Coordinates of C-alpha atoms in Angstrom, one line a residue:
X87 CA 0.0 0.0 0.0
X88 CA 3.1 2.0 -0.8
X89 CA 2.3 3.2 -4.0
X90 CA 0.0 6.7 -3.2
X91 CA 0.2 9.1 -5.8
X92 CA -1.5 12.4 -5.9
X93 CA -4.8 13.1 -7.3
X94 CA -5.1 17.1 -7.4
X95 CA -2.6 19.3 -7.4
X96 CA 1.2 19.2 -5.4
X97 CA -0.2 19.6 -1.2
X98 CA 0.6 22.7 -0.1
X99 CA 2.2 22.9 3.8
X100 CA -1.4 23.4 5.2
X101 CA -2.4 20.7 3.0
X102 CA 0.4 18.4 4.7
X103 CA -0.3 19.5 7.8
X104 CA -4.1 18.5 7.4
X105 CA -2.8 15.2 6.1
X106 CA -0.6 14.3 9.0
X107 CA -3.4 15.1 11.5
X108 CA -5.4 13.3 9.3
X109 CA -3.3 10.0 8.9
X110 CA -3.6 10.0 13.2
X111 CA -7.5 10.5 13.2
X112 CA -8.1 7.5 10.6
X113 CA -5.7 5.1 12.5
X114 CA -6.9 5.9 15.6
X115 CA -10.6 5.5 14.3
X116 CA -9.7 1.9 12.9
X117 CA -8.1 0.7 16.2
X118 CA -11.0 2.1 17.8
X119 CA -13.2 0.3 15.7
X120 CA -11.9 -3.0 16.0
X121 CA -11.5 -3.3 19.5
X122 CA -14.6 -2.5 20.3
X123 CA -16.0 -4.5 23.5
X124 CA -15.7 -7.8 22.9
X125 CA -39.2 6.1 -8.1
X126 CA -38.6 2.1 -7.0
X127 CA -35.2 2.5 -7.8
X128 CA -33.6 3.3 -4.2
X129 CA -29.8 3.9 -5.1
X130 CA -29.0 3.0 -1.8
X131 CA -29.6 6.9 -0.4
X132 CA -32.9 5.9 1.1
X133 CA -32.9 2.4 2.8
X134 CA -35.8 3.0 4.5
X135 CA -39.0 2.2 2.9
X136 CA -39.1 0.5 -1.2
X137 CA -39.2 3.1 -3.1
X138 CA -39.0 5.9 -1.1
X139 CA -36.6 8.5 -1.4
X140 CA -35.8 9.1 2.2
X141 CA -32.2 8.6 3.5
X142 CA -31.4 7.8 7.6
X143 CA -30.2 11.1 9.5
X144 CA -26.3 11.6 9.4
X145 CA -23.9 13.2 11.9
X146 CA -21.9 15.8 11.7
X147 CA -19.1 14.7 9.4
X148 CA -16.1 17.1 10.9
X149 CA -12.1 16.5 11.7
X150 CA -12.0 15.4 15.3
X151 CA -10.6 18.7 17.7
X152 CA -6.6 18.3 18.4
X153 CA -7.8 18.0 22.4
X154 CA -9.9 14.6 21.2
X155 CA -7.1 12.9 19.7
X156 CA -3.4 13.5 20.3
X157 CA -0.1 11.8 19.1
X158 CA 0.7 10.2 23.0
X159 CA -3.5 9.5 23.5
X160 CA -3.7 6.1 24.6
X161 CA -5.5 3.8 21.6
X162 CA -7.8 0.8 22.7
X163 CA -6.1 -2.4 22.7
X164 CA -6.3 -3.6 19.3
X165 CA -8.7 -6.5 18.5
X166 CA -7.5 -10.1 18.1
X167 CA -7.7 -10.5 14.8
X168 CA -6.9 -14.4 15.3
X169 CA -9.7 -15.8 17.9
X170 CA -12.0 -18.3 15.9
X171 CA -15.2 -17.5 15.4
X172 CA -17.6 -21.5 15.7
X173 CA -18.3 -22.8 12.7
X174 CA -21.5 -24.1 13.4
X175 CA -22.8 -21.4 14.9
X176 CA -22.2 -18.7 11.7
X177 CA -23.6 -22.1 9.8
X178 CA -26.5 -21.7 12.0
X179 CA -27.2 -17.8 11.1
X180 CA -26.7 -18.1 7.4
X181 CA -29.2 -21.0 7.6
X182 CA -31.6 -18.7 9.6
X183 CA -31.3 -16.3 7.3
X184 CA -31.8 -18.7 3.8
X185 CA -35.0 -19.5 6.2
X186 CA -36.9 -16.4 6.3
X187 CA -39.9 -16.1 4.2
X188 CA -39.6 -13.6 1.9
X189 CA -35.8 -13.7 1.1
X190 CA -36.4 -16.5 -2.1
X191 CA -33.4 -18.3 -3.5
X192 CA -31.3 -15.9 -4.6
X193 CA -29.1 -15.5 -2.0
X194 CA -25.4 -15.3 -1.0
X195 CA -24.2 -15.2 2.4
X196 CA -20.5 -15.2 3.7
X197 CA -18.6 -15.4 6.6
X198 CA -14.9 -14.7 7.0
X199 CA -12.0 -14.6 9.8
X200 CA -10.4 -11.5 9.5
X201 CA -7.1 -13.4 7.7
X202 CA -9.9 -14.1 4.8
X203 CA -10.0 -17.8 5.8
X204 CA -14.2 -18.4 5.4
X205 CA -16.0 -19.8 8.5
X206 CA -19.6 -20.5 6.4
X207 CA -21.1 -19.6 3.4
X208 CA -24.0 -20.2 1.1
X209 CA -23.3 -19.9 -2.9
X210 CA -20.5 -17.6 -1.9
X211 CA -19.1 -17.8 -5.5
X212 CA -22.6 -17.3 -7.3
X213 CA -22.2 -13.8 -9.8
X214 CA -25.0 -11.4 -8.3
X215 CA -26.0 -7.9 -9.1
X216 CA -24.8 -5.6 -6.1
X217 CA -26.3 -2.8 -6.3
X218 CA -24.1 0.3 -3.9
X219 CA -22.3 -2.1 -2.3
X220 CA -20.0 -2.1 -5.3
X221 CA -19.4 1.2 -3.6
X222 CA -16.8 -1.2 -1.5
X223 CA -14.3 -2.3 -4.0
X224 CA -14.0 1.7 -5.7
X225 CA -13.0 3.0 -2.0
X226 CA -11.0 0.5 -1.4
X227 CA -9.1 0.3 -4.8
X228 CA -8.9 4.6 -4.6
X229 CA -8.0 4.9 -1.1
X230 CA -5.0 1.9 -1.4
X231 CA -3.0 4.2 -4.6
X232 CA -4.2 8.0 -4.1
X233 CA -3.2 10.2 -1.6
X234 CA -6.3 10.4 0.7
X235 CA -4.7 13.3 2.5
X236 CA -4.8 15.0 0.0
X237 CA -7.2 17.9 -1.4
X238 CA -8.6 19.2 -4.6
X239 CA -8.4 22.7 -5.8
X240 CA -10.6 25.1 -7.2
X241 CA -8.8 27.9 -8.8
X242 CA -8.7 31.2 -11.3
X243 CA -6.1 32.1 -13.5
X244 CA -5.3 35.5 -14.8
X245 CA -5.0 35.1 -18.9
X246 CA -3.4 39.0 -19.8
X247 CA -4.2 40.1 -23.4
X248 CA -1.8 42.2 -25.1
X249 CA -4.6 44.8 -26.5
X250 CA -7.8 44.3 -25.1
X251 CA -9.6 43.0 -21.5
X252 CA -8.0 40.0 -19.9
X253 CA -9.6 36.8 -19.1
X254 CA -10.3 35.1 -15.9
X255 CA -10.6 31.5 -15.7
X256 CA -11.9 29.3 -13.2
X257 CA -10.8 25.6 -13.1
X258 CA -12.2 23.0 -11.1
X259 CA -9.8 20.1 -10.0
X260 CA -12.7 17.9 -9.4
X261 CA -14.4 18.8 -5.9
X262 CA -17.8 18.3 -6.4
X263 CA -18.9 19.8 -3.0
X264 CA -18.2 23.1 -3.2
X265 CA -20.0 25.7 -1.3
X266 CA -21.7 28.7 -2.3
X267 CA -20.6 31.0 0.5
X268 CA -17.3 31.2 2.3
X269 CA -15.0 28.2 2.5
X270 CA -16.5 26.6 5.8
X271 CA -13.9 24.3 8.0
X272 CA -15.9 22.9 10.2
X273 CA -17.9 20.5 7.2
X274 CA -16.4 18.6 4.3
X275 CA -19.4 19.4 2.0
X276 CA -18.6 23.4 1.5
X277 CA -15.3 23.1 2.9
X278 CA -13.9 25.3 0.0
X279 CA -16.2 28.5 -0.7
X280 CA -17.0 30.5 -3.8
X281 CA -17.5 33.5 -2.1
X282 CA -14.1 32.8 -0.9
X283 CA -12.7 32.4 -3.7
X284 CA -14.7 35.4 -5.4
X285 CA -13.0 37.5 -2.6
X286 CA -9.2 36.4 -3.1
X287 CA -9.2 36.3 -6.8
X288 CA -10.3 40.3 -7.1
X289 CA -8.1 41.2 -4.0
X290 CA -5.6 39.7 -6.9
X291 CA -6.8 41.6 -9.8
X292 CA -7.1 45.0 -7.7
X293 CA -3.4 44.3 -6.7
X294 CA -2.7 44.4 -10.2
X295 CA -4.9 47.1 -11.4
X296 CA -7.4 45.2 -13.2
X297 CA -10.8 46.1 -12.7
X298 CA -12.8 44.3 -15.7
X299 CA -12.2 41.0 -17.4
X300 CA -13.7 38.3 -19.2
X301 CA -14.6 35.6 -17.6
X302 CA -14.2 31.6 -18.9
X303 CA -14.0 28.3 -17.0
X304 CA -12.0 25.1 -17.5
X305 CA -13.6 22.1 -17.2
X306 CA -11.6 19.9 -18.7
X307 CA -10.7 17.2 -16.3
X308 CA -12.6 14.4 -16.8
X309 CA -12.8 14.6 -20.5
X310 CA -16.2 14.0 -22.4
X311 CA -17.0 11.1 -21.8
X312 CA -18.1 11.2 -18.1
X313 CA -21.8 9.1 -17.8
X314 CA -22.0 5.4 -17.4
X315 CA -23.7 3.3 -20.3
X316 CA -27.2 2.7 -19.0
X317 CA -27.1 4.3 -15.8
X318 CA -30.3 6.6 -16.4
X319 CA -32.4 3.0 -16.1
X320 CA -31.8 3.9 -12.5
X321 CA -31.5 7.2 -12.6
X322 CA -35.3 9.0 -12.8
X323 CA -35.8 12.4 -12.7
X324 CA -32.1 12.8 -12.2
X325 CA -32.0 11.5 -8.4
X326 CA -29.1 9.6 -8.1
X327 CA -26.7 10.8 -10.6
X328 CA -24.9 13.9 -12.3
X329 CA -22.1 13.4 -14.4
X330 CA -18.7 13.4 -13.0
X331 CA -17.3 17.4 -13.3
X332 CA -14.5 19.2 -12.4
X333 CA -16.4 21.5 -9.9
X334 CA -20.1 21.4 -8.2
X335 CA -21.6 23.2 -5.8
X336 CA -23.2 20.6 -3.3
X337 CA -22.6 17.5 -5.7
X338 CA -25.2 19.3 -8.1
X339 CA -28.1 19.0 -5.0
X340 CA -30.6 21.7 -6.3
X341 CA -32.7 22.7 -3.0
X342 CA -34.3 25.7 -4.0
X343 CA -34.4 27.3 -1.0
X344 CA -35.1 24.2 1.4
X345 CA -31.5 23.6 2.0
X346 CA -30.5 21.8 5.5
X347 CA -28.8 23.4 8.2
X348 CA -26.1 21.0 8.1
X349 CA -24.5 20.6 5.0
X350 CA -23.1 17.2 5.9
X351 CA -26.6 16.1 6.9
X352 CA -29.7 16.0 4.9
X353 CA -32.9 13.2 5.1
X354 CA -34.3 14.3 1.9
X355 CA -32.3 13.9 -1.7
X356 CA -33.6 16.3 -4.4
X357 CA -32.9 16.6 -8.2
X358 CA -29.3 16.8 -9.3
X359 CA -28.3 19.3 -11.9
X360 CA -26.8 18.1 -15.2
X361 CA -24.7 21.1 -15.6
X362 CA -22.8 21.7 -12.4
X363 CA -19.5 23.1 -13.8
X364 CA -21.4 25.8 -15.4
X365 CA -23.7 26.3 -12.0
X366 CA -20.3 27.1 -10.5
X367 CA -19.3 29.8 -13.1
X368 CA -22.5 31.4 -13.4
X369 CA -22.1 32.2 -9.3
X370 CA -18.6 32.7 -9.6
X371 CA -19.6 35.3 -12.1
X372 CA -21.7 37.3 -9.6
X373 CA -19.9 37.0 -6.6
X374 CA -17.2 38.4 -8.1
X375 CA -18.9 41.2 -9.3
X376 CA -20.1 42.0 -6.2
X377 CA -16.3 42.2 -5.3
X378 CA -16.1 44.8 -7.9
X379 CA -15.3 43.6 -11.1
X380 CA -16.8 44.1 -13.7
X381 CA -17.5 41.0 -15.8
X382 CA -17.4 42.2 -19.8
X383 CA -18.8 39.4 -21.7
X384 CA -22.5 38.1 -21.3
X385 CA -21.7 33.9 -21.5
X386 CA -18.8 32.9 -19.8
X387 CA -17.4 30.3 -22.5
X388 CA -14.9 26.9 -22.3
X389 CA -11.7 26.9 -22.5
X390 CA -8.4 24.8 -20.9
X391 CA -5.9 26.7 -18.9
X392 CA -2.0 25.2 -19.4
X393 CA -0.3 22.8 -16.6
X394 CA 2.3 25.8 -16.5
X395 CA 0.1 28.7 -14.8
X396 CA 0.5 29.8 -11.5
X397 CA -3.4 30.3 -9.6
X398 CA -3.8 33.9 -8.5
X399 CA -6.2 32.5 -6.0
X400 CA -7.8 29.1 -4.9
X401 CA -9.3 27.3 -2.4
X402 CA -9.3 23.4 -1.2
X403 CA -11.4 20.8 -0.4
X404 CA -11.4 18.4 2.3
X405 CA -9.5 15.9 2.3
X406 CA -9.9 12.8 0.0
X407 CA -10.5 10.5 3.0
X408 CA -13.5 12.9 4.8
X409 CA -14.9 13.4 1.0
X410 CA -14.7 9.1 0.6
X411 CA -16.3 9.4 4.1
X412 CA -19.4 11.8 3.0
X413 CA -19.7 9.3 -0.5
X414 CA -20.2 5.9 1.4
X415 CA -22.6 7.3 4.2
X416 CA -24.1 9.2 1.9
X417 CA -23.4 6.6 -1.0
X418 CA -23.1 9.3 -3.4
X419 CA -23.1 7.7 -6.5
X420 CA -21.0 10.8 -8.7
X421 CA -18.6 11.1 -5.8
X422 CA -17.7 6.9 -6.5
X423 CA -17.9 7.2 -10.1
X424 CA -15.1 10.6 -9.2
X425 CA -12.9 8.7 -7.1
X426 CA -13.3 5.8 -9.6
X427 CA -11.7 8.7 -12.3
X428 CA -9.6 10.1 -9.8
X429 CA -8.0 6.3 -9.9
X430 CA -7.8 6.0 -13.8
X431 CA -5.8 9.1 -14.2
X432 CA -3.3 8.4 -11.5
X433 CA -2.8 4.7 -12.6
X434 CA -2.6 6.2 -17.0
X435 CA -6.0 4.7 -17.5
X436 CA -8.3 5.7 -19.7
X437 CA -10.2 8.8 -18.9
X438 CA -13.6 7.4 -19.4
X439 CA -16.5 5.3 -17.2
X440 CA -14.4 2.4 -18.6
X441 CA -11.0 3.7 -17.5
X442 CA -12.4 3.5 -13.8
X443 CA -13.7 0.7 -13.9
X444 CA -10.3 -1.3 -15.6
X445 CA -8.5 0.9 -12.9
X446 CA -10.4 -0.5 -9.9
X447 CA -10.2 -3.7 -10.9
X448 CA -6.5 -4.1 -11.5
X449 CA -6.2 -2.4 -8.0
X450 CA -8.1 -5.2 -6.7
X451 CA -5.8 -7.5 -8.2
X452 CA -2.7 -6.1 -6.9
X453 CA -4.0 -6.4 -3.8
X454 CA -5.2 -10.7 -4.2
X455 CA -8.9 -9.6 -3.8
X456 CA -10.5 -13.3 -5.7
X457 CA -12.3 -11.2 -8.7
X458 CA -14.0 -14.1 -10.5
X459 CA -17.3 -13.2 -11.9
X460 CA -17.3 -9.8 -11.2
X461 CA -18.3 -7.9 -14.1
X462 CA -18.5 -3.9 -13.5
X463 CA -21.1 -1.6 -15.2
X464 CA -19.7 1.3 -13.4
X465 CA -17.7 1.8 -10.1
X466 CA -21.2 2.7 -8.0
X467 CA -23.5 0.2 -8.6
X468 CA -26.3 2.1 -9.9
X469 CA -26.0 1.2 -13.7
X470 CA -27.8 -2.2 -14.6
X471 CA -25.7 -4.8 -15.4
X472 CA -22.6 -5.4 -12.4
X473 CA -22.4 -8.6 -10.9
X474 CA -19.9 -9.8 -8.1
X475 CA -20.2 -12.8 -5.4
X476 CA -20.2 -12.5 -1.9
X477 CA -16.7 -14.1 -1.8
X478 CA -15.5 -10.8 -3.3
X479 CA -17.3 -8.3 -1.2
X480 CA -16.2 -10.5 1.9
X481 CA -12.6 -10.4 1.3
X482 CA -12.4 -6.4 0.7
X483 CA -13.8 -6.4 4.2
X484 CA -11.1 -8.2 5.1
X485 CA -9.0 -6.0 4.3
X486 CA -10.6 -3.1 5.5
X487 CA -9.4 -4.9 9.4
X488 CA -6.0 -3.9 8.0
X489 CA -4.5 -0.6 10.0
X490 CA -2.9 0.3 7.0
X491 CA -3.1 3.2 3.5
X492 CA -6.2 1.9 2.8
X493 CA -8.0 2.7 6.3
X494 CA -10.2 5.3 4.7
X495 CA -12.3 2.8 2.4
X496 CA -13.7 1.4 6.1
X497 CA -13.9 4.8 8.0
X498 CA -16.8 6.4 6.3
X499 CA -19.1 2.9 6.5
X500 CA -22.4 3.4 8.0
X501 CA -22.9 2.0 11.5
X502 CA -26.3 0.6 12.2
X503 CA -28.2 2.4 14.4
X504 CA -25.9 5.2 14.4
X505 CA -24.7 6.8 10.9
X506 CA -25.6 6.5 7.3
X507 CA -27.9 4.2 5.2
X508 CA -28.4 1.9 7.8
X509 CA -28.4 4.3 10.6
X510 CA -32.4 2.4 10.9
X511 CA -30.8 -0.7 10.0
X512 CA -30.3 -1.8 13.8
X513 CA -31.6 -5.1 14.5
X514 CA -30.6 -5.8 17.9
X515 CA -29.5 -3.4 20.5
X516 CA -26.8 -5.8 22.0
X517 CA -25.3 -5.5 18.4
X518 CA -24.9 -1.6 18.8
X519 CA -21.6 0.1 17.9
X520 CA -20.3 -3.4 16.6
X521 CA -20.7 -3.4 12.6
X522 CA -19.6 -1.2 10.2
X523 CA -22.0 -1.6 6.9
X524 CA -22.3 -0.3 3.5
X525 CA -25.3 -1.5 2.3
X526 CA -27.4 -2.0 -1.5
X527 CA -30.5 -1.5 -2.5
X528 CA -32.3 -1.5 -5.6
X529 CA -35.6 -2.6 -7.0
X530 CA -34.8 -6.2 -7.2
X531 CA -31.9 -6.0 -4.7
X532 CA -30.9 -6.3 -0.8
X533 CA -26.7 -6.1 -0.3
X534 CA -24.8 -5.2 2.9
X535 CA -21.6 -5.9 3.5
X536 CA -18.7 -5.1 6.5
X537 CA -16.9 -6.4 9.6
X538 CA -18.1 -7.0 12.9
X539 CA -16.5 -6.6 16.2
X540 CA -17.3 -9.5 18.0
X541 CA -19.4 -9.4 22.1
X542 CA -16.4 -12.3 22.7
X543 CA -13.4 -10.6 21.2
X544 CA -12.2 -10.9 17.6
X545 CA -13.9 -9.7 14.1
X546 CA -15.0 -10.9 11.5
X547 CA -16.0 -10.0 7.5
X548 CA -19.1 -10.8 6.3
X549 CA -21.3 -10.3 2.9
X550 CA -25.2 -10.8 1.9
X551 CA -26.5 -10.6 -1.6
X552 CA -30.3 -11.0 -2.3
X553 CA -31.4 -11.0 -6.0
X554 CA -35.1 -10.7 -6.7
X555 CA -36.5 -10.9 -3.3
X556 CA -39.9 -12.1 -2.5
X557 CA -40.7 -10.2 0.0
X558 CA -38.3 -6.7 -0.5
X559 CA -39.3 -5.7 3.0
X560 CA -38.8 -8.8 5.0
X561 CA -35.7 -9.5 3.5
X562 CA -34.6 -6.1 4.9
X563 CA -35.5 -7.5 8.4
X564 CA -33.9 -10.9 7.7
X565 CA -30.3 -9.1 6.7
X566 CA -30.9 -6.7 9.7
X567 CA -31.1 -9.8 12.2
X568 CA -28.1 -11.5 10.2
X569 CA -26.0 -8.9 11.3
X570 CA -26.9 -8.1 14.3
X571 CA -26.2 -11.5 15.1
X572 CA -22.8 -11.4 13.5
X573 CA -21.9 -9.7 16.8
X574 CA -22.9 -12.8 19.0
X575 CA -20.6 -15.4 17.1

């Protein structure tokens, strides 16, 4: 997990010093974790109700204050990764599960030891469609080569005209969850602000005496080719997915007017713009003439800015770990799809849908993760058409036990009960604070996969896979009590 490389720009100091903090909060949060005691399409956002759009209440997705977490804190003893879990008992609970009315025969269930050795399984091997917990094998492909402490820029560039007005460009870098207002450090959706942004670039232009400019914007980064084949099956009305851009304000969220509090929390999802880079500029444009400058032409226009240019002004998103962390308890489909791009153009891939998927997968493979029968139609698992066994999800699990590069594919998984699409997933309140989940749902699908720290001591991995479900709702409940009992073994 040597082998990071950067996805945005070079890291400024701030931007290392944000990573070495950061590097302490995610170790400590996966040591903490394992040694705990002992519309009918859903798109995974709503996991509450088939086909309803409502998604579980989320916390507060901040960086822990220095006085929480400090380099001589004392961690948790870690969790022994080595004590068995009985056999015949986990036989037991995938059999209770295969038993449930409603749950049919389509159904994969998996077990592991934290060393990826399997304790019980049912059709482990058997190619089923995954809906967002595909979500799984992007984070951890991303998080084991990028830099996750790293951040991505959003900046202007002063283009001077020898006769003539000059030209302002903005360029996105590829954060997606920009903010409207000033850049906001306490959140990681709005961390970096256009209004912010607005104010430093004409500070700039003042300094150099230039008061009126055109004004273009660079969204170049991902290409043209940016939408999954045959992801608008599962995509009405625009609810689940914009196409992957070099800059948005809120992941493209269009509230009007009804926007949450909390930027990093919101129950309700609403349509997603389609043309987020140029929602950007069109703000941009009037913030910064409400700095003073006056913008000359009517349509801000495309262009792309050389690698050579120096920024006269920018600002930074969080970092790639806390924005992983937003997509998976969120399970933002654009932001996987991003980081499955962000992956493609760090490992020469082809800048295309099927650039990040190759990408992820020979990731995977680098890492031994057993890939037979997985077929991706994109890296979210919204598009029709991906298939993957349990055996797979199971064993990326696995490695999310590791303390390692990779920590920040597990930190963002919802905890039942607590966080994220299965924060009303809890089945049993012994089991609280013991799983970490991502979970899948789609019309004719029920997923969830994670790791379980164990009432006895020790962990484990597990994955469930229900294709075409009898009973959509009870097979909810049966999944629900299969975890939950996860926690007993």
């Amino acid at each position: 997990m040597g082998r990071k490389q950067t996805a945005g720009r070079h890291a400024t100091n701030g931007t290392r010093r944000i990573r070495a903090r950061r590097a302490l909060t995610v170790a400590i949060t996966a040591l903490v974790t394992l040694g705990c005691c002992g519309a009918y399409v859903w798109a995974d956002i709503a996991d509450k109700a088939h086909g309803i759009t409502n998604a579980a209440v989320q916390p507060h997705i901040a960086e822990p204050q220095g006085h929480l977490l400090t380099a001589d804190a004392p961690f948790i003893a870690n969790a022994d990764t080595s004590r068995a879990i009985d056999a015949g008992e986990a036989a037991k609970l995938i059999d209770a599960l295969r038993a449930k009315n409603g749950v049919g025969p389509d159904v994969s269930a998996i077990i592991m030891q934290a060393d990826g050795t399997v304790v019980a399984d049912h059709a482990a091997d058997v190619a089923r469609e995954p809906a967002s917990t595909m979500k799984t094998l992007t984070s951890l492909a991303a998080a084991s080569v990028l830099d996750m402490g790293d951040t991505l820029p959003t900046q202007t560039f002063l283009l001077q005209a020898e006769q003539g007005t000059d030209t302002v460009v903005i360029k996105g870098n590829g954060d997606m969850l920009l903010g409207a207002g000033d850049s906001d450090p306490d959140h990681v959706n709005g961390r970096a602000g256009l209004l912010t942004l607005a104010k430093n670039t004409a500070h700039a232009l003042k300094q150099r005496g230039v008061t009126k400019v055109n004004l273009q914007y660079d969204d170049s980064l991902f290409g043209t080719d940016r939408t999954p084949t045959g992801i608008e099956a599962n995509n009405p009305d625009s609810l689940y997915y914009t196409p992957v851009s070099s800059m948005a304000i809120d992941g493209g969220r269009q509230w009007n007017g009804a926007n949450p509090s909390n930027p990093d929390v919101f129950e309700s999802y609403p349509a997603l713009s389609q043309n987020t880079a140029a929602d950007v500029t069109a703000i941009f444009r009037n913030l910064l003439g409400a700095q003073g400058i006056t913008i000359v032409n009517a349509e801000p226009t495309q262009t792309t800015v050389s690698a050579d240019r120096t920024p006269i002004a920018e600002v930074e998103s969080a970092p790639l770990a806390m924005v992983m962390a937003f997509m998976l308890r969120h399970s933002d489909n654009t932001l996987a799809e991003e980081f499955g791009r962000l992956l493609a153009l760090s490992t020469k891939q082809e800048n295309s849908p099927a650039g990040a998927t190759a990408a992820v997968r020979n990731e995977l493979r680098t890492l031994g993760i057993d890939l037979t029968g997985l077929q991706m139609a994109d890296c979210s698992g919204l598009t029709p058409g991906s298939r993957l066994t349990a055996n797979t999800l199971a064993q990326v699990q696995a490695r999310n036990l590791d303390v390692g590069g990779a920590v920040a594919a597990a930190e963002g998984l919802s905890i039942p009960g607590l966080v994220g699409t299965a924060a009303n997933r809890l089945a049993s309140t012994q089991a609280a604070g013991l799983t970490r989940v991502k979970t899948g749902s789609l019309q004719e699908v029920s997923s969830m996969t994670g790791n379980v720290s164990r009432e006895q001591g020790g962990v484990a991995a597990f994955a469930v896979i229900v294709n075409n479900p009898e009973d959509f709702e009870a097979t909810r409940t049966a999944i629900n009590e299969f975890v939950a009992g996860l926690a007993a073994l």
